[in-house]
Amino acid sequence: MHMIRVGKQVLCLILFLNVLCMGSDVIAHPHVFIVQQLNIVFDNKGLAGFWVEWNFDDMFSNMIATDYDKNQNSTLEPAEVAEVKEKAFSYIAEYDYFIFVKIDGQSFKVKWIKNFNAVLKNGKLSYHFFVPCHVKAHKLFKQIVIAAYDPSYYTAIFFAQKQPALVENRDRFVIESSLKEDKSTSIYFDMVNPWALFLKFRLKS
C-alpha cells in the first residue's frame, strides 16, 4: 500500500511538471469560481429532480452585468435573462450542463434543464435551474451521486459551506446523504477529484 501511494505522488508530480511545460494557457485554471447549493425535490413516487443554484465570483458577475444588463439598472429583466441563457449558459449543454449524475453506479446524462433564471443582486450573479431526474423509490435503497464540475477545469465549482444541499418532501422516505470527494472520478490530468452529494433513499416501511 505504501508503494502505491508513493507511485501516485510521483505520477502527480510528473503531470504537474508537464503542465508547467505546456504554457500559461493550460496552467491558468480555473478562471471562474462558483459556489453551489442544491435543493433535492421528492414527489410521491421518489426523486423528481433537483434545483441548482450557482453563485458566481465578482469578476464573472461584473462581466455578465456589463454585457447583458443593457439599461444598467443593476437587475436582469426577462429579456436580458433570455439573452444570458442563450449566450452565457446554453453552450454548456454539450458538457451536460456541468452536472454529472450516477444512479446506482450508472451514468445519467443531463440532456436538458427547466426554469432557468439569472439574478443580479448587489452586484452578485446567480443562476438557478431545475434538473429533472426521476428515480422511483423502492423498499431497498437507491443511490444517487450528484457532482458539478467543468471537465476542462476552466470553472471551479464548490459546495456552499452553509446548507449545501436541502431536501423537499422527504416525509415518505428514509434518506441518507453526505458530501465527499468522488474518488471514482478525476479531472485535470487526474489531479482533481470533484466533490459530490451522495444520496441514498428508500420507502419507509
GROMACS .gro file of C-alpha atoms in nm:
model
  205
    1MET     CA    1   0.000   0.000   0.000
    2HIS     CA    2   0.284   0.238   0.081
    3MET     CA    3   0.440   0.184  -0.262
    4ILE     CA    4   0.107   0.257  -0.432
    5ARG     CA    5   0.073   0.590  -0.252
    6VAL     CA    6   0.428   0.693  -0.338
    7GLY     CA    7   0.373   0.595  -0.701
    8LYS     CA    8   0.066   0.815  -0.725
    9GLN     CA    9   0.252   1.111  -0.574
   10VAL     CA   10   0.532   1.071  -0.828
   11LEU     CA   11   0.281   1.049  -1.111
   12CYS     CA   12   0.108   1.368  -0.994
   13LEU     CA   13   0.445   1.545  -0.978
   14ILE     CA   14   0.528   1.436  -1.332
   15LEU     CA   15   0.188   1.553  -1.456
   16PHE     CA   16   0.230   1.885  -1.277
   17LEU     CA   17   0.573   1.939  -1.436
   18ASN     CA   18   0.428   1.850  -1.776
   19VAL     CA   19   0.155   2.106  -1.723
   20LEU     CA   20   0.413   2.370  -1.636
   21CYS     CA   21   0.589   2.295  -1.962
   22MET     CA   22   0.270   2.338  -2.164
   23GLY     CA   23   0.247   2.710  -2.103
   24SER     CA   24   0.029   2.960  -1.924
   25ASP     CA   25  -0.287   2.881  -2.124
   26VAL     CA   26  -0.304   2.541  -1.957
   27ILE     CA   27  -0.195   2.624  -1.603
   28ALA     CA   28  -0.413   2.937  -1.576
   29HIS     CA   29  -0.703   2.738  -1.432
   30PRO     CA   30  -0.959   2.797  -1.305
   31HIS     CA   31  -1.086   3.135  -1.426
   32VAL     CA   32  -1.445   3.126  -1.297
   33PHE     CA   33  -1.547   3.033  -0.943
   34ILE     CA   34  -1.893   2.912  -0.842
   35VAL     CA   35  -2.041   2.835  -0.501
   36GLN     CA   36  -2.321   2.582  -0.543
   37GLN     CA   37  -2.632   2.487  -0.347
   38LEU     CA   38  -2.867   2.202  -0.432
   39ASN     CA   39  -3.233   2.157  -0.342
   40ILE     CA   40  -3.335   1.792  -0.383
   41VAL     CA   41  -3.704   1.750  -0.470
   42PHE     CA   42  -3.907   1.437  -0.399
   43ASP     CA   43  -4.262   1.365  -0.515
   44ASN     CA   44  -4.496   1.082  -0.412
   45LYS     CA   45  -4.302   0.825  -0.615
   46GLY     CA   46  -3.945   0.915  -0.532
   47LEU     CA   47  -3.683   1.156  -0.661
   48ALA     CA   48  -3.825   1.411  -0.905
   49GLY     CA   49  -3.507   1.609  -0.966
   50PHE     CA   50  -3.313   1.892  -0.808
   51TRP     CA   51  -3.273   2.267  -0.817
   52VAL     CA   52  -2.926   2.404  -0.875
   53GLU     CA   53  -2.816   2.747  -0.756
   54TRP     CA   54  -2.480   2.879  -0.875
   55ASN     CA   55  -2.337   3.192  -0.712
   56PHE     CA   56  -2.056   3.345  -0.917
   57ASP     CA   57  -1.738   3.532  -0.829
   58ASP     CA   58  -1.717   3.911  -0.858
   59MET     CA   59  -1.528   3.917  -1.188
   60PHE     CA   60  -1.771   3.694  -1.377
   61SER     CA   61  -2.067   3.872  -1.217
   62ASN     CA   62  -1.933   4.207  -1.336
   63MET     CA   63  -1.871   4.072  -1.686
   64ILE     CA   64  -2.230   3.947  -1.720
   65ALA     CA   65  -2.368   4.272  -1.577
   66THR     CA   66  -2.162   4.477  -1.824
   67ASP     CA   67  -2.257   4.266  -2.127
   68TYR     CA   68  -2.623   4.186  -2.058
   69ASP     CA   69  -2.771   4.445  -1.820
   70LYS     CA   70  -2.849   4.668  -2.117
   71ASN     CA   71  -3.014   4.950  -1.925
   72GLN     CA   72  -2.761   4.928  -1.640
   73ASN     CA   73  -3.026   4.922  -1.368
   74SER     CA   74  -2.839   4.655  -1.169
   75THR     CA   75  -3.103   4.390  -1.233
   76LEU     CA   76  -3.168   4.137  -1.507
   77GLU     CA   77  -3.510   4.170  -1.666
   78PRO     CA   78  -3.681   3.884  -1.857
   79ALA     CA   79  -3.541   3.977  -2.199
   80GLU     CA   80  -3.192   4.013  -2.050
   81VAL     CA   81  -3.224   3.679  -1.871
   82ALA     CA   82  -3.320   3.515  -2.201
   83GLU     CA   83  -3.006   3.656  -2.362
   84VAL     CA   84  -2.789   3.541  -2.071
   85LYS     CA   85  -2.934   3.192  -2.109
   86GLU     CA   86  -2.872   3.187  -2.484
   87LYS     CA   87  -2.522   3.331  -2.485
   88ALA     CA   88  -2.374   3.263  -2.139
   89PHE     CA   89  -2.533   2.936  -2.029
   90SER     CA   90  -2.679   2.715  -2.303
   91TYR     CA   91  -2.339   2.641  -2.457
   92ILE     CA   92  -2.257   2.415  -2.160
   93ALA     CA   93  -2.539   2.181  -2.268
   94GLU     CA   94  -2.276   1.992  -2.468
   95TYR     CA   95  -2.096   1.933  -2.138
   96ASP     CA   96  -2.412   1.804  -1.963
   97TYR     CA   97  -2.457   2.150  -1.807
   98PHE     CA   98  -2.156   2.063  -1.583
   99ILE     CA   99  -2.393   1.835  -1.387
  100PHE     CA  100  -2.293   1.468  -1.364
  101VAL     CA  101  -2.528   1.215  -1.207
  102LYS     CA  102  -2.493   0.846  -1.129
  103ILE     CA  103  -2.788   0.626  -1.038
  104ASP     CA  104  -2.679   0.306  -0.866
  105GLY     CA  105  -2.341   0.346  -1.031
  106GLN     CA  106  -2.478   0.407  -1.382
  107SER     CA  107  -2.433   0.743  -1.552
  108PHE     CA  108  -2.746   0.952  -1.606
  109LYS     CA  109  -2.694   1.207  -1.884
  110VAL     CA  110  -2.836   1.552  -1.814
  111LYS     CA  111  -2.981   1.636  -2.155
  112TRP     CA  112  -3.200   1.929  -2.057
  113ILE     CA  113  -3.290   2.163  -1.772
  114LYS     CA  114  -3.601   2.362  -1.678
  115ASN     CA  115  -3.690   2.705  -1.540
  116PHE     CA  116  -3.357   2.880  -1.591
  117ASN     CA  117  -3.321   3.217  -1.423
  118ALA     CA  118  -3.032   3.458  -1.379
  119VAL     CA  119  -3.035   3.709  -1.095
  120LEU     CA  120  -2.820   4.013  -1.021
  121LYS     CA  121  -2.837   4.125  -0.660
  122ASN     CA  122  -2.594   4.370  -0.501
  123GLY     CA  123  -2.359   4.312  -0.792
  124LYS     CA  124  -2.357   3.934  -0.743
  125LEU     CA  125  -2.474   3.700  -1.019
  126SER     CA  126  -2.653   3.372  -0.959
  127TYR     CA  127  -2.801   3.111  -1.192
  128HIS     CA  128  -3.099   2.897  -1.091
  129PHE     CA  129  -3.228   2.595  -1.284
  130PHE     CA  130  -3.403   2.262  -1.233
  131VAL     CA  131  -3.263   1.926  -1.342
  132PRO     CA  132  -3.537   1.663  -1.395
  133CYS     CA  133  -3.420   1.325  -1.269
  134HIS     CA  134  -3.697   1.076  -1.191
  135VAL     CA  135  -3.597   0.778  -0.976
  136LYS     CA  136  -3.872   0.569  -0.824
  137ALA     CA  137  -3.826   0.469  -0.460
  138HIS     CA  138  -3.841   0.103  -0.354
  139LYS     CA  139  -3.801  -0.091  -0.032
  140LEU     CA  140  -3.426  -0.115  -0.095
  141PHE     CA  141  -3.201   0.189  -0.109
  142LYS     CA  142  -3.136   0.368  -0.437
  143GLN     CA  143  -2.810   0.564  -0.451
  144ILE     CA  144  -2.773   0.890  -0.641
  145VAL     CA  145  -2.443   1.073  -0.681
  146ILE     CA  146  -2.461   1.435  -0.797
  147ALA     CA  147  -2.140   1.615  -0.890
  148ALA     CA  148  -2.092   1.950  -1.063
  149TYR     CA  149  -1.768   2.025  -1.243
  150ASP     CA  150  -1.622   2.165  -1.561
  151PRO     CA  151  -1.417   1.882  -1.720
  152SER     CA  152  -1.168   2.140  -1.852
  153TYR     CA  153  -1.136   2.292  -1.502
  154TYR     CA  154  -1.176   2.640  -1.652
  155THR     CA  155  -1.457   2.678  -1.399
  156ALA     CA  156  -1.424   2.561  -1.037
  157ILE     CA  157  -1.747   2.465  -0.860
  158PHE     CA  158  -1.761   2.431  -0.482
  159PHE     CA  159  -2.044   2.336  -0.248
  160ALA     CA  160  -2.156   2.611  -0.013
  161GLN     CA  161  -2.034   2.573   0.345
  162LYS     CA  162  -2.379   2.650   0.486
  163GLN     CA  163  -2.677   2.447   0.363
  164PRO     CA  164  -2.501   2.290   0.063
  165ALA     CA  165  -2.800   2.063  -0.002
  166LEU     CA  166  -3.162   2.076   0.113
  167VAL     CA  167  -3.437   1.816   0.067
  168GLU     CA  168  -3.805   1.883  -0.011
  169ASN     CA  169  -4.097   1.644   0.052
  170ARG     CA  170  -3.898   1.381   0.239
  171ASP     CA  171  -4.175   1.250   0.468
  172ARG     CA  172  -4.243   0.924   0.279
  173PHE     CA  173  -3.879   0.823   0.252
  174VAL     CA  174  -3.575   0.722   0.453
  175ILE     CA  175  -3.298   0.948   0.323
  176GLU     CA  176  -2.926   0.946   0.395
  177SER     CA  177  -2.681   1.193   0.245
  178SER     CA  178  -2.319   1.303   0.265
  179LEU     CA  179  -2.079   1.534   0.083
  180LYS     CA  180  -1.739   1.397  -0.011
  181GLU     CA  181  -1.491   1.367  -0.292
  182ASP     CA  182  -1.593   1.130  -0.568
  183LYS     CA  183  -1.283   0.915  -0.583
  184SER     CA  184  -1.417   0.730  -0.888
  185THR     CA  185  -1.395   1.048  -1.097
  186SER     CA  186  -1.089   1.261  -1.171
  187ILE     CA  187  -1.030   1.565  -1.391
  188TYR     CA  188  -0.743   1.799  -1.481
  189PHE     CA  189  -0.475   1.539  -1.551
  190ASP     CA  190  -0.621   1.313  -1.278
  191MET     CA  191  -0.517   1.566  -1.013
  192VAL     CA  192  -0.866   1.674  -0.901
  193ASN     CA  193  -1.149   1.463  -0.760
  194PRO     CA  194  -1.475   1.661  -0.773
  195TRP     CA  195  -1.691   1.683  -0.464
  196ALA     CA  196  -2.033   1.524  -0.489
  197LEU     CA  197  -2.356   1.474  -0.299
  198PHE     CA  198  -2.405   1.105  -0.218
  199LEU     CA  199  -2.777   1.048  -0.163
  200LYS     CA  200  -2.949   0.724  -0.061
  201PHE     CA  201  -3.324   0.685  -0.026
  202ARG     CA  202  -3.591   0.417   0.011
  203LEU     CA  203  -3.956   0.391   0.105
  204LYS     CA  204  -4.040   0.394   0.472
  205SER     CA  205  -4.158   0.057   0.599
   0.00000   0.00000   0.00000
